[in-house]
Amino acid sequence: SKMTVKAVKMPCTSANVYTKVPDGGWGWTVAFAFFVVEALTYGIIKSFGVFFNDLMESFDETNSRISWIISICVFVQTFTAPLSTVLSNRFGHRLVVMAGGLLISTGMVIASFARTVVDMYVTIGIISGLGYCLSFLPTVTILSQYFDKRRSLVTAVASTGECFAVFSFAPAITALKEQIGWRYSLLSVGVLQLGITVCGSLLRPIIIKEQEVKAQPPEESTETKYMLENEQTCTSIESIDSGVEITTSPSNVPGKTKAEPKSEEPKQHGQIPVENNSTPPAPKTKLLDFSVMRDYSFICYAFFGLFATLGFFAPSLYIIPLSLSLGIGKDHSAYILSAMAIAEVFGRIFAGWVLNKKPIRKIYIELICVILLSVALFAFPFASEFWGLMTCSIYFGFMLGTVAGTHIPLLAEDDVVGIEKMSSAAGVYVFIQSLAGLAGPPIAGVLVDTTKNYSSAFYSCAAGMVLGAVFLALVRPCKTGLCHHHHHQQRQQQQQEAEESPAGAAGELPDDFIDMDIGKAENSGKGSDSV
């Protein structure tokens, strides 16, 4: 008996079932949700630099102690990434993202009433940091599942949400602070981040049920079944695709050994045949698969993310203090951060457009972008006035966009782990990034306090990015070496199967079978004589 599963339009709370990756459909709504989530998570984190001087004056703290707010936030966000993966696999992406939005908003609102920097560590660092993890990672994971051919381009364009947020939030928050103060400005940001819960409600689960392909070679219908049958035991030997099988099943008795042709039922559009009696039960999904840690290419890619993270957040945090130290006004400093955000938009779109081209080895394009990003970080200390800093910021923003918008979706490529293991790999990958997220800004802050020069912060970021480029260059060689070893094992297995092929079995097994029958006949004869 057969039943059909229809890929029909379902309510917003139901899963979308497709016979293949849709590359669109409800995926466009998910892409829009990801755009807004990016704006209200990473966009706020990168815009937090506008509060730096206010927090230093209000709490009478140093650069390094204030930078710990974002460091703890980024650390918690990345350290709890495996938890986000487990919860998403257990409860679904929708509920996890909505819960994350509530945590982010709660942390920001409470932080607006903080009296010490330690209060900010707890509220923004821990509470909002956990919310950022639960909101961002499940959204980018489910977006990758809705797209295949357009995945790089759509993800890159949707990830520009944080760039538009920095472009608009930095001047807006700066102007808002002058009217109502930094505390009420932070409170307004917290209320705005409740929009993440709305975006989470739009994340429909997606189920891909591949349609069975029953096309067979022409000679399949006349396949020869080699069978020798003993009249007493009704034992048969059949040559099958996986080797030789000796069975005494009732299905092999005379009259049932002939292959029965499968009836072809007409298939309606959008329907998937599912056989109740032959389809094996689906394997239980692992909540978190750490087998990716045995993949050398993934290990190298994880180290790339570890060191590259040093250069992701610190420049955005220190660009305004650097500009102020050069005598640039507050308004012009905000413009510099906005220009960086605009350039990052074009960088993300450009990277998505390039990576969407085929054939292309995406890992090499990423490597080139990381090297150019390292050059951008080294260029900041040489800027001495507004236009020089503006030029460096635009160049850095563009190159940051090419890397920041693609390094997580690139996990879905076969050069790293592939789409099947992307969910678990993303959790482990972001978890490994947590160390750099925790150490990056404080290291830069300590260097600034020691040298009394903001240029040292950019040198530390550049050094980390160079190390990341080294490990990224090793990803493809590691994957190629493993693939060659895997193919070698496959060839050995094929050779063994060829030696044990049905043709060889048909020439050898009948002798053993006859000997067995002769032995049984002799025993039977002796028994009759004794009677």
Short mmCIF file of C-alpha atoms in Angstrom, two decimals:
data_model
loop_
_atom_site.label_atom_id
_atom_site.label_comp_id
_atom_site.label_asym_id
_atom_site.label_seq_id
_atom_site.Cartn_x
_atom_site.Cartn_y
_atom_site.Cartn_z
CA SER A 1 0.00 0.00 0.00
CA LYS A 2 1.18 3.50 -0.77
CA MET A 3 0.38 6.86 0.62
CA THR A 4 1.23 10.31 -0.67
CA VAL A 5 2.61 13.38 1.04
CA LYS A 6 1.54 16.58 -0.64
CA ALA A 7 3.85 19.59 -0.87
CA VAL A 8 1.04 22.06 -0.34
CA LYS A 9 0.87 25.51 1.14
CA MET A 10 0.51 25.18 4.87
CA PRO A 11 -0.24 27.56 7.74
CA CYS A 12 2.55 29.70 9.15
CA THR A 13 2.94 27.35 12.10
CA SER A 14 3.41 24.23 9.95
CA ALA A 15 6.47 22.88 8.21
CA ASN A 16 7.09 23.38 4.50
CA VAL A 17 7.55 20.07 2.70
CA TYR A 18 9.40 20.06 -0.64
CA THR A 19 10.70 17.38 -2.96
CA LYS A 20 13.92 19.39 -3.38
CA VAL A 21 15.52 22.56 -2.06
CA PRO A 22 13.11 25.30 -3.22
CA ASP A 23 15.67 28.08 -3.83
CA GLY A 24 12.88 30.55 -3.10
CA GLY A 25 9.27 30.25 -2.01
CA TRP A 26 8.93 30.85 1.71
CA GLY A 27 12.72 31.15 1.74
CA TRP A 28 12.36 34.80 0.69
CA THR A 29 10.39 35.49 3.87
CA VAL A 30 13.09 33.73 5.89
CA ALA A 31 15.71 35.86 4.12
CA PHE A 32 13.85 39.02 5.14
CA ALA A 33 13.63 37.76 8.72
CA PHE A 34 17.38 37.11 8.68
CA PHE A 35 17.95 40.66 7.40
CA VAL A 36 16.09 42.12 10.39
CA VAL A 37 17.70 39.72 12.88
CA GLU A 38 21.15 40.73 11.57
CA ALA A 39 20.24 44.39 12.02
CA LEU A 40 19.04 43.94 15.59
CA THR A 41 21.89 41.65 16.71
CA TYR A 42 25.26 42.32 15.06
CA GLY A 43 24.10 45.77 13.97
CA ILE A 44 23.59 46.78 17.60
CA ILE A 45 26.84 45.15 18.72
CA LYS A 46 28.83 47.04 16.09
CA SER A 47 27.04 50.30 16.93
CA PHE A 48 27.79 49.96 20.64
CA GLY A 49 30.93 52.04 20.19
CA VAL A 50 28.79 55.18 20.32
CA PHE A 51 28.21 54.46 24.04
CA PHE A 52 31.89 53.96 24.88
CA ASN A 53 32.82 57.46 26.00
CA ASP A 54 29.52 57.88 27.88
CA LEU A 55 30.09 54.67 29.82
CA MET A 56 33.69 55.62 30.61
CA GLU A 57 32.53 58.95 32.02
CA SER A 58 29.51 57.60 33.90
CA PHE A 59 31.30 54.66 35.53
CA ASP A 60 34.78 56.28 35.62
CA GLU A 61 36.36 53.21 34.03
CA THR A 62 39.18 52.54 31.57
CA ASN A 63 38.95 51.45 27.93
CA SER A 64 39.78 47.85 28.72
CA ARG A 65 37.11 47.50 31.44
CA ILE A 66 34.40 49.02 29.26
CA SER A 67 35.43 46.84 26.30
CA TRP A 68 34.77 43.79 28.49
CA ILE A 69 31.04 44.47 28.08
CA ILE A 70 31.10 43.57 24.39
CA SER A 71 33.78 40.92 24.97
CA ILE A 72 31.61 39.02 27.43
CA CYS A 73 28.61 39.46 25.15
CA VAL A 74 30.45 38.07 22.12
CA PHE A 75 31.97 35.29 24.23
CA VAL A 76 28.60 34.16 25.60
CA GLN A 77 27.08 34.44 22.13
CA THR A 78 29.71 32.17 20.58
CA PHE A 79 30.41 29.91 23.58
CA THR A 80 26.76 28.88 23.83
CA ALA A 81 26.48 28.13 20.10
CA PRO A 82 26.28 24.34 20.69
CA LEU A 83 23.42 25.00 23.10
CA SER A 84 21.66 26.91 20.33
CA THR A 85 22.12 23.95 17.99
CA VAL A 86 20.78 21.47 20.57
CA LEU A 87 17.74 23.60 21.37
CA SER A 88 17.00 24.20 17.67
CA ASN A 89 17.13 20.47 16.92
CA ARG A 90 14.96 19.74 19.93
CA PHE A 91 12.35 22.53 19.89
CA GLY A 92 12.69 23.98 16.40
CA HIS A 93 14.25 27.19 15.09
CA ARG A 94 11.12 29.31 15.58
CA LEU A 95 10.77 28.97 19.37
CA VAL A 96 14.51 29.33 19.96
CA VAL A 97 14.78 32.58 17.99
CA MET A 98 11.71 34.05 19.70
CA ALA A 99 13.14 33.19 23.13
CA GLY A 100 16.44 34.76 22.08
CA GLY A 101 14.68 38.00 21.13
CA LEU A 102 13.08 38.20 24.56
CA LEU A 103 16.44 37.68 26.28
CA ILE A 104 18.14 40.36 24.17
CA SER A 105 15.45 42.93 24.88
CA THR A 106 15.37 42.09 28.59
CA GLY A 107 19.14 42.45 28.96
CA MET A 108 19.26 45.79 27.15
CA VAL A 109 16.33 47.28 29.09
CA ILE A 110 17.80 46.27 32.47
CA ALA A 111 21.22 47.57 31.39
CA SER A 112 19.78 51.05 30.97
CA PHE A 113 19.33 51.13 34.77
CA ALA A 114 22.84 49.80 35.56
CA ARG A 115 24.85 51.59 38.26
CA THR A 116 28.21 49.87 37.79
CA VAL A 117 30.11 48.35 34.90
CA VAL A 118 29.63 44.92 36.52
CA ASP A 119 25.89 45.33 36.06
CA MET A 120 26.56 45.85 32.36
CA TYR A 121 28.64 42.66 32.30
CA VAL A 122 25.66 40.67 33.57
CA THR A 123 22.86 42.34 31.61
CA ILE A 124 24.38 43.00 28.19
CA GLY A 125 27.24 40.51 28.48
CA ILE A 126 25.43 37.41 29.74
CA ILE A 127 21.67 37.90 29.30
CA SER A 128 21.72 39.68 25.93
CA GLY A 129 24.74 37.63 24.82
CA LEU A 130 22.79 34.40 25.26
CA GLY A 131 19.88 35.95 23.39
CA TYR A 132 22.15 36.92 20.48
CA CYS A 133 23.26 33.30 20.16
CA LEU A 134 19.74 31.90 20.25
CA SER A 135 18.59 34.42 17.64
CA PHE A 136 21.35 34.59 15.04
CA LEU A 137 22.65 31.06 14.54
CA PRO A 138 19.29 29.26 14.04
CA THR A 139 18.21 31.94 11.57
CA VAL A 140 21.26 31.64 9.32
CA THR A 141 21.07 27.83 9.56
CA ILE A 142 17.47 27.55 8.39
CA LEU A 143 18.08 30.15 5.66
CA SER A 144 20.84 27.93 4.23
CA GLN A 145 18.36 25.04 4.11
CA TYR A 146 15.91 27.00 1.95
CA PHE A 147 18.48 27.78 -0.76
CA ASP A 148 21.02 25.81 -2.77
CA LYS A 149 22.11 27.44 -6.02
CA ARG A 150 21.38 30.95 -4.73
CA ARG A 151 22.59 30.31 -1.19
CA SER A 152 25.75 32.44 -1.32
CA LEU A 153 24.06 35.42 -2.96
CA VAL A 154 20.90 35.38 -0.83
CA THR A 155 22.81 34.93 2.43
CA ALA A 156 25.22 37.72 1.55
CA VAL A 157 22.44 40.16 0.63
CA ALA A 158 20.34 39.26 3.69
CA SER A 159 23.34 39.67 5.98
CA THR A 160 23.62 43.34 4.96
CA GLY A 161 21.02 44.03 7.64
CA GLU A 162 23.76 44.69 10.18
CA CYS A 163 25.42 47.14 7.78
CA PHE A 164 22.23 49.14 7.29
CA ALA A 165 21.76 49.04 11.06
CA VAL A 166 25.20 50.49 11.75
CA PHE A 167 24.67 53.08 9.03
CA SER A 168 21.37 54.23 10.52
CA PHE A 169 21.78 53.41 14.23
CA ALA A 170 25.13 55.14 14.80
CA PRO A 171 23.96 58.66 13.81
CA ALA A 172 20.46 58.08 15.22
CA ILE A 173 21.68 56.94 18.64
CA THR A 174 24.22 59.77 18.71
CA ALA A 175 21.47 62.30 18.07
CA LEU A 176 19.12 60.56 20.51
CA LYS A 177 21.72 60.69 23.29
CA GLU A 178 21.91 64.46 23.01
CA GLN A 179 18.15 64.69 23.51
CA ILE A 180 17.36 62.09 26.19
CA GLY A 181 20.76 60.80 27.40
CA TRP A 182 22.52 57.47 26.93
CA ARG A 183 20.36 55.55 29.42
CA TYR A 184 17.05 56.20 27.71
CA SER A 185 18.74 55.68 24.36
CA LEU A 186 19.84 52.22 25.48
CA LEU A 187 16.31 51.57 26.76
CA SER A 188 14.91 52.48 23.33
CA VAL A 189 17.32 50.08 21.65
CA GLY A 190 16.16 47.27 23.96
CA VAL A 191 12.52 47.87 23.11
CA LEU A 192 13.35 47.94 19.40
CA GLN A 193 15.02 44.53 19.66
CA LEU A 194 11.69 42.94 20.54
CA GLY A 195 11.23 42.80 16.77
CA ILE A 196 13.42 39.69 16.77
CA THR A 197 10.55 37.70 18.27
CA VAL A 198 8.36 38.66 15.31
CA CYS A 199 11.08 37.51 12.90
CA GLY A 200 11.38 34.24 14.77
CA SER A 201 7.69 33.52 14.22
CA LEU A 202 8.31 33.59 10.45
CA LEU A 203 10.87 30.76 10.48
CA ARG A 204 8.84 27.82 9.19
CA PRO A 205 10.63 24.47 9.43
CA ILE A 206 11.55 22.92 6.09
CA ILE A 207 11.40 19.21 5.24
CA ILE A 208 13.02 17.85 2.09
CA LYS A 209 11.58 14.49 0.99
CA GLU A 210 13.37 13.43 -2.14
CA GLN A 211 11.15 11.79 -4.72
CA GLU A 212 12.02 8.16 -5.44
CA VAL A 213 13.61 7.65 -8.82
CA LYS A 214 12.53 4.29 -10.25
CA ALA A 215 14.31 4.55 -13.58
CA GLN A 216 16.12 1.27 -14.27
CA PRO A 217 18.42 0.08 -17.06
CA PRO A 218 16.59 -1.62 -19.97
CA GLU A 219 18.15 -4.96 -19.18
CA GLU A 220 16.98 -4.81 -15.56
CA SER A 221 13.61 -6.40 -16.35
CA THR A 222 15.35 -9.47 -17.83
CA GLU A 223 17.92 -9.82 -15.06
CA THR A 224 19.07 -13.43 -14.73
CA LYS A 225 18.63 -14.98 -11.32
CA TYR A 226 21.06 -17.80 -10.74
CA MET A 227 19.27 -20.32 -8.56
CA LEU A 228 19.90 -23.90 -7.66
CA GLU A 229 17.22 -25.57 -5.66
CA ASN A 230 17.31 -28.67 -3.50
CA GLU A 231 14.00 -30.50 -3.53
CA GLN A 232 14.16 -31.47 0.13
CA THR A 233 15.27 -28.16 1.69
CA CYS A 234 13.96 -25.72 -0.95
CA THR A 235 17.14 -23.69 -0.40
CA SER A 236 18.00 -21.19 -3.10
CA ILE A 237 21.02 -19.14 -4.03
CA GLU A 238 20.37 -15.83 -5.69
CA SER A 239 22.77 -13.29 -7.11
CA ILE A 240 21.82 -9.84 -5.93
CA ASP A 241 23.40 -6.44 -6.25
CA SER A 242 25.20 -6.51 -2.91
CA GLY A 243 26.74 -9.97 -3.36
CA VAL A 244 25.61 -13.55 -2.81
CA GLU A 245 22.85 -14.35 -0.37
CA ILE A 246 21.81 -17.77 0.88
CA THR A 247 18.23 -17.75 2.09
CA THR A 248 15.56 -20.16 3.20
CA SER A 249 12.85 -17.51 3.17
CA PRO A 250 9.39 -18.60 1.96
CA SER A 251 9.65 -15.88 -0.65
CA ASN A 252 12.25 -17.97 -2.44
CA VAL A 253 10.19 -21.11 -2.87
CA PRO A 254 9.10 -22.10 -6.39
CA GLY A 255 6.51 -19.78 -7.77
CA LYS A 256 7.76 -16.78 -5.77
CA THR A 257 11.32 -16.49 -7.00
CA LYS A 258 10.43 -14.63 -10.14
CA ALA A 259 10.69 -10.90 -9.76
CA GLU A 260 7.29 -9.32 -9.89
CA PRO A 261 7.11 -6.08 -11.86
CA LYS A 262 6.29 -3.05 -9.72
CA SER A 263 3.08 -1.39 -10.60
CA GLU A 264 3.60 2.19 -11.65
CA GLU A 265 0.89 4.39 -10.29
CA PRO A 266 0.35 7.76 -11.86
CA LYS A 267 1.96 10.50 -9.77
CA GLN A 268 0.24 13.75 -9.26
CA HIS A 269 2.21 16.95 -9.32
CA GLY A 270 3.66 17.82 -5.91
CA GLN A 271 3.16 14.33 -4.48
CA ILE A 272 5.77 12.00 -3.09
CA PRO A 273 5.24 8.24 -3.00
CA VAL A 274 5.96 6.72 0.36
CA GLU A 275 5.91 2.95 0.79
CA ASN A 276 4.72 1.92 4.23
CA ASN A 277 6.08 -1.61 4.09
CA SER A 278 9.48 -0.95 2.54
CA THR A 279 10.64 2.48 3.67
CA PRO A 280 12.99 2.13 6.63
CA PRO A 281 12.33 4.38 9.61
CA ALA A 282 14.22 7.68 9.53
CA PRO A 283 17.37 7.64 11.66
CA LYS A 284 17.14 9.57 14.88
CA THR A 285 18.60 13.05 14.45
CA LYS A 286 21.53 13.84 16.70
CA LEU A 287 21.05 16.94 18.80
CA LEU A 288 24.72 17.81 18.32
CA ASP A 289 27.12 15.95 16.06
CA PHE A 290 30.75 16.32 17.13
CA SER A 291 31.98 14.00 14.37
CA VAL A 292 32.96 17.11 12.41
CA MET A 293 35.89 17.42 14.80
CA ARG A 294 37.45 14.43 13.07
CA ASP A 295 37.50 16.33 9.79
CA TYR A 296 40.89 18.00 9.36
CA SER A 297 39.52 20.55 6.91
CA PHE A 298 36.92 21.65 9.45
CA ILE A 299 39.55 21.91 12.18
CA CYS A 300 41.63 24.24 10.00
CA TYR A 301 38.52 26.26 9.15
CA ALA A 302 37.65 26.52 12.84
CA PHE A 303 41.13 27.90 13.62
CA PHE A 304 40.63 30.39 10.80
CA GLY A 305 37.44 31.58 12.48
CA LEU A 306 39.19 31.68 15.85
CA PHE A 307 41.92 34.10 14.74
CA ALA A 308 39.85 36.05 12.21
CA THR A 309 37.34 36.93 14.94
CA LEU A 310 40.03 39.10 16.50
CA GLY A 311 39.59 41.48 13.59
CA PHE A 312 35.79 41.46 13.36
CA PHE A 313 34.64 43.50 16.37
CA ALA A 314 37.51 45.60 17.74
CA PRO A 315 37.81 47.97 14.74
CA SER A 316 34.14 48.88 14.95
CA LEU A 317 34.49 49.52 18.67
CA TYR A 318 37.64 51.62 18.42
CA ILE A 319 37.10 53.56 15.20
CA ILE A 320 35.24 56.37 17.02
CA PRO A 321 37.76 56.66 19.90
CA LEU A 322 40.56 56.65 17.30
CA SER A 323 38.95 59.45 15.34
CA LEU A 324 38.39 61.48 18.51
CA SER A 325 42.05 61.04 19.46
CA LEU A 326 43.00 62.50 16.08
CA GLY A 327 40.95 65.62 16.81
CA ILE A 328 37.94 64.69 14.66
CA GLY A 329 34.54 65.84 15.97
CA LYS A 330 31.84 63.51 17.28
CA ASP A 331 29.55 64.09 14.31
CA HIS A 332 32.27 63.36 11.78
CA SER A 333 33.31 60.28 13.79
CA ALA A 334 29.78 58.91 13.47
CA TYR A 335 29.93 59.53 9.73
CA ILE A 336 33.09 57.43 9.53
CA LEU A 337 31.33 54.49 11.18
CA SER A 338 28.36 54.94 8.86
CA ALA A 339 30.62 55.02 5.79
CA MET A 340 32.20 51.76 6.97
CA ALA A 341 28.73 50.22 7.21
CA ILE A 342 27.76 51.34 3.69
CA ALA A 343 30.97 49.90 2.25
CA GLU A 344 30.28 46.64 4.08
CA VAL A 345 26.90 46.41 2.31
CA PHE A 346 28.60 46.52 -1.08
CA GLY A 347 31.25 44.09 0.10
CA ARG A 348 28.67 41.51 1.15
CA ILE A 349 26.69 41.84 -2.08
CA PHE A 350 29.87 41.63 -4.15
CA ALA A 351 31.04 38.51 -2.30
CA GLY A 352 27.65 36.86 -2.74
CA TRP A 353 27.62 37.67 -6.45
CA VAL A 354 31.13 36.30 -6.98
CA LEU A 355 30.56 33.15 -4.93
CA ASN A 356 27.33 32.50 -6.83
CA LYS A 357 29.31 32.08 -10.06
CA LYS A 358 30.03 28.54 -11.25
CA PRO A 359 32.37 26.84 -11.54
CA ILE A 360 34.36 28.53 -8.79
CA ARG A 361 36.33 27.33 -5.77
CA LYS A 362 34.72 29.43 -3.06
CA ILE A 363 37.34 28.69 -0.41
CA TYR A 364 40.03 30.40 -2.52
CA ILE A 365 37.88 33.51 -3.01
CA GLU A 366 37.44 33.67 0.76
CA LEU A 367 41.21 33.40 1.24
CA ILE A 368 41.87 36.32 -1.10
CA CYS A 369 39.33 38.44 0.78
CA VAL A 370 40.90 37.60 4.16
CA ILE A 371 44.36 38.62 2.92
CA LEU A 372 43.02 41.94 1.63
CA LEU A 373 41.19 42.46 4.93
CA SER A 374 44.51 42.05 6.77
CA VAL A 375 45.98 44.81 4.60
CA ALA A 376 43.05 47.07 5.53
CA LEU A 377 43.70 46.57 9.26
CA PHE A 378 47.39 47.42 8.83
CA ALA A 379 46.40 50.64 7.02
CA PHE A 380 44.48 52.26 9.92
CA PRO A 381 47.53 53.36 11.97
CA PHE A 382 48.81 55.36 8.99
CA ALA A 383 45.70 57.55 8.85
CA SER A 384 46.26 60.98 10.43
CA GLU A 385 43.22 63.04 9.44
CA PHE A 386 39.54 62.73 8.57
CA TRP A 387 39.76 61.77 4.90
CA GLY A 388 42.58 59.30 5.48
CA LEU A 389 40.57 57.58 8.20
CA MET A 390 37.47 57.70 6.01
CA THR A 391 39.35 55.99 3.16
CA CYS A 392 40.67 53.26 5.45
CA SER A 393 37.19 52.74 6.93
CA ILE A 394 35.56 52.38 3.52
CA TYR A 395 38.21 49.91 2.36
CA PHE A 396 37.99 47.96 5.62
CA GLY A 397 34.19 47.92 5.51
CA PHE A 398 34.13 46.56 1.97
CA MET A 399 36.62 43.78 2.73
CA LEU A 400 34.94 42.99 6.05
CA GLY A 401 31.69 42.53 4.17
CA THR A 402 33.24 39.98 1.82
CA VAL A 403 34.39 37.85 4.78
CA ALA A 404 31.82 38.44 7.54
CA GLY A 405 28.85 37.65 5.33
CA THR A 406 30.22 34.38 3.97
CA HIS A 407 32.42 32.66 6.56
CA ILE A 408 29.53 30.85 8.33
CA PRO A 409 27.47 29.93 5.21
CA LEU A 410 30.69 28.59 3.67
CA LEU A 411 30.45 25.69 6.14
CA ALA A 412 27.71 24.28 3.88
CA GLU A 413 30.19 23.84 1.03
CA ASP A 414 31.72 20.43 0.38
CA ASP A 415 35.21 21.89 0.83
CA VAL A 416 34.42 22.25 4.55
CA VAL A 417 31.65 19.93 5.89
CA GLY A 418 28.65 20.11 3.52
CA ILE A 419 25.01 21.03 4.03
CA GLU A 420 24.16 17.77 5.85
CA LYS A 421 26.38 18.59 8.82
CA MET A 422 26.08 22.37 8.64
CA SER A 423 23.84 22.73 11.70
CA SER A 424 26.20 20.94 14.08
CA ALA A 425 29.29 22.34 12.37
CA ALA A 426 28.02 25.90 12.78
CA GLY A 427 27.49 25.34 16.51
CA VAL A 428 30.97 23.91 17.02
CA TYR A 429 32.55 26.53 14.75
CA VAL A 430 31.00 29.50 16.55
CA PHE A 431 31.81 27.84 19.89
CA ILE A 432 35.51 27.79 18.95
CA GLN A 433 35.26 31.43 17.92
CA SER A 434 34.17 32.30 21.46
CA LEU A 435 37.73 32.40 22.78
CA ALA A 436 38.71 35.10 20.32
CA GLY A 437 35.44 36.94 20.89
CA LEU A 438 36.24 37.03 24.60
CA ALA A 439 39.92 37.94 24.30
CA GLY A 440 39.95 40.23 21.25
CA PRO A 441 38.55 43.56 22.52
CA PRO A 442 40.19 43.33 25.99
CA ILE A 443 43.58 42.59 24.42
CA ALA A 444 43.12 45.61 22.20
CA GLY A 445 42.03 47.65 25.24
CA VAL A 446 45.08 46.62 27.26
CA LEU A 447 47.36 47.56 24.37
CA VAL A 448 45.66 50.94 24.11
CA ASP A 449 45.98 51.60 27.86
CA THR A 450 49.64 50.52 27.79
CA THR A 451 50.79 52.33 24.67
CA LYS A 452 48.37 55.28 24.95
CA ASN A 453 47.83 54.82 21.22
CA TYR A 454 44.73 53.43 19.54
CA SER A 455 46.79 52.20 16.58
CA SER A 456 48.00 49.23 18.64
CA ALA A 457 44.45 47.87 18.75
CA PHE A 458 44.38 47.64 14.96
CA TYR A 459 47.80 45.96 14.85
CA SER A 460 46.55 43.20 17.15
CA CYS A 461 43.51 42.69 14.92
CA ALA A 462 45.70 42.52 11.82
CA ALA A 463 47.99 39.91 13.41
CA GLY A 464 45.01 37.68 14.18
CA MET A 465 43.66 38.04 10.66
CA VAL A 466 47.00 36.99 9.15
CA LEU A 467 47.04 33.84 11.28
CA GLY A 468 43.48 33.15 10.18
CA ALA A 469 44.53 33.40 6.53
CA VAL A 470 47.25 30.79 7.12
CA PHE A 471 44.75 28.25 8.48
CA LEU A 472 42.21 29.07 5.79
CA ALA A 473 44.84 28.26 3.16
CA LEU A 474 45.16 24.75 4.67
CA VAL A 475 41.45 23.88 4.45
CA ARG A 476 41.39 22.76 0.83
CA PRO A 477 44.64 20.69 1.01
CA CYS A 478 43.31 18.87 4.08
CA LYS A 479 40.01 18.10 2.38
CA THR A 480 41.75 16.94 -0.81
CA GLY A 481 44.04 14.61 1.12
CA LEU A 482 41.12 13.07 2.99
CA CYS A 483 39.14 12.71 -0.21
CA HIS A 484 42.00 10.90 -1.92
CA HIS A 485 42.24 8.54 1.05
CA HIS A 486 38.47 8.01 0.93
CA HIS A 487 38.52 7.30 -2.80
CA HIS A 488 41.38 4.85 -2.28
CA GLN A 489 39.28 2.98 0.26
CA GLN A 490 36.34 2.98 -2.15
CA ARG A 491 38.50 1.51 -4.93
CA GLN A 492 39.71 -1.24 -2.60
CA GLN A 493 36.12 -2.01 -1.64
CA GLN A 494 35.07 -2.14 -5.30
CA GLN A 495 37.91 -4.52 -6.07
CA GLN A 496 36.82 -6.80 -3.25
CA GLU A 497 33.23 -6.72 -4.50
CA ALA A 498 34.45 -7.53 -8.02
CA GLU A 499 36.29 -10.59 -6.71
CA GLU A 500 33.09 -11.70 -4.96
CA SER A 501 30.85 -10.85 -7.92
CA PRO A 502 27.73 -12.92 -8.67
CA ALA A 503 29.33 -14.40 -11.79
CA GLY A 504 32.17 -15.83 -9.76
CA ALA A 505 29.74 -17.03 -7.15
CA ALA A 506 27.65 -18.80 -9.76
CA GLY A 507 30.72 -20.75 -10.87
CA GLU A 508 31.90 -21.81 -7.42
CA LEU A 509 28.93 -22.04 -5.10
CA PRO A 510 26.99 -24.71 -6.98
CA ASP A 511 29.85 -27.21 -6.37
CA ASP A 512 29.70 -26.60 -2.64
CA PHE A 513 25.94 -26.76 -2.80
CA ILE A 514 26.02 -30.09 -4.66
CA ASP A 515 28.56 -31.51 -2.22
CA MET A 516 26.26 -30.49 0.60
CA ASP A 517 23.33 -32.17 -1.14
CA ILE A 518 25.34 -35.35 -1.86
CA GLY A 519 26.33 -35.53 1.78
CA LYS A 520 22.71 -35.19 2.82
CA ALA A 521 21.68 -37.86 0.29
CA GLU A 522 24.30 -40.28 1.64
CA ASN A 523 23.10 -39.72 5.18
CA SER A 524 19.54 -40.25 4.02
CA GLY A 525 20.52 -43.50 2.29
CA LYS A 526 22.27 -44.80 5.35
CA GLY A 527 19.22 -44.02 7.42
CA SER A 528 16.95 -45.98 5.07
CA ASP A 529 19.35 -48.95 5.05
CA SER A 530 19.34 -49.06 8.81
CA VAL A 531 15.56 -49.04 8.78
#
